[in-house]
Amino acid sequence: EAGVAQSPRYKIIEKRQSVAFWCNPISGHATLYWYQQILGQGPKLLIQFQNNGVVDDSQLPKDRFSAERLKGVDSTLKIQPAKLEDSAVYLCASSHQTDTQYFGPGTRLTVL
Amino acid sequence: QQQVKQSPQSLIVQKGGISIINCAYENTAFDYFPWYQQFPGKGPALLIAIRPDVSEKKEGRFTISFNKSAKQFSLHIMDSQPGDSATYFCAASFGPLNYGGSQGNLIFGKGTKLSVKP
């Protein structure tokens, strides 16, 4: 069974630029999560999808972050414009009718 | 009330020793407590998990001890090996999505970096 796929693995941008991350969850997994992991901290949930609907986006900075999950499969997370404090690893995870979340390898974003 | 506090921040153990990592929570509505292991450059991977109706769960060399009254839980790694060197995160959630709302999302501790010396 293929795991959660994410791309790109690394991204370096200047502040105020925009960036997008892509996630393809494990096949058949209805629930998809985006987490932000700042260096030295645990992951923090940004947004949670159930199929193509948003379940929880209470911690998503909506003035600059957006996410979508078209057709209930893969998802994109966008930051526009990026700030220095957005430097982090962005993790995608998926699950299906269980508590177990399977994480992808993440995208490491550096904002200069 | 949504926080999960984890200690220690870092831990050095000799090969064959016991590694112990502790976590505490405030919200008694949490009902699922997993531990995740993360290697550099990788995403977290589920190691072992427990629900509050059980005081202990063991899987191989890994054991979770759960104290509901104290609102604490801990991870014990027996016979620690150099390959166990990683960052460990405790987490808590309200359970699967059939409870509705935002249940299912994990609230993580800050992590413990474990180094097992040969």
CSV table of C-alpha atoms in Angstrom, one decimal, chain B residues 61-99:
chain,number,residue,atom,x,y,z
B,61,ARG,CA,9.5,-3.2,23.8
B,62,PHE,CA,7.1,-0.3,23.9
B,63,THR,CA,4.7,0.2,26.8
B,64,ILE,CA,2.2,3.0,27.5
B,65,SER,CA,1.2,3.6,31.1
B,66,PHE,CA,-1.9,5.7,31.6
B,67,ASN,CA,-3.1,7.3,34.9
B,68,LYS,CA,-6.5,8.8,34.3
B,69,SER,CA,-6.9,10.4,37.7
B,70,ALA,CA,-3.5,12.2,37.4
B,71,LYS,CA,-4.2,13.0,33.7
B,72,GLN,CA,-0.8,11.6,32.8
B,73,PHE,CA,0.6,9.0,30.4
B,74,SER,CA,4.0,7.8,29.7
B,75,LEU,CA,6.0,5.8,27.1
B,76,HIS,CA,8.5,3.2,28.3
B,77,ILE,CA,11.0,1.8,25.8
B,78,MET,CA,12.6,-1.3,27.3
B,79,ASP,CA,16.1,-2.5,26.1
B,80,SER,CA,16.6,0.7,24.2
B,81,GLN,CA,18.6,0.4,21.0
B,82,PRO,CA,20.6,2.9,18.9
B,83,GLY,CA,17.9,2.5,16.2
B,84,ASP,CA,15.4,3.9,18.6
B,85,SER,CA,17.2,7.3,18.4
B,86,ALA,CA,14.5,9.6,17.2
B,87,THR,CA,12.1,12.3,18.3
B,88,TYR,CA,9.0,11.0,20.1
B,89,PHE,CA,5.7,12.9,20.4
B,90,CYS,CA,2.8,12.2,22.6
B,91,ALA,CA,-0.6,13.4,21.4
B,92,ALA,CA,-4.2,13.4,22.4
B,93,SER,CA,-7.5,13.7,20.5
B,94,PHE,CA,-11.2,13.5,21.2
B,95,GLY,CA,-11.6,10.4,19.0
B,96,PRO,CA,-12.8,9.6,15.6
B,97,LEU,CA,-15.0,11.7,13.4
B,98,ASN,CA,-18.2,9.9,14.3
B,99,TYR,CA,-18.3,12.1,17.4
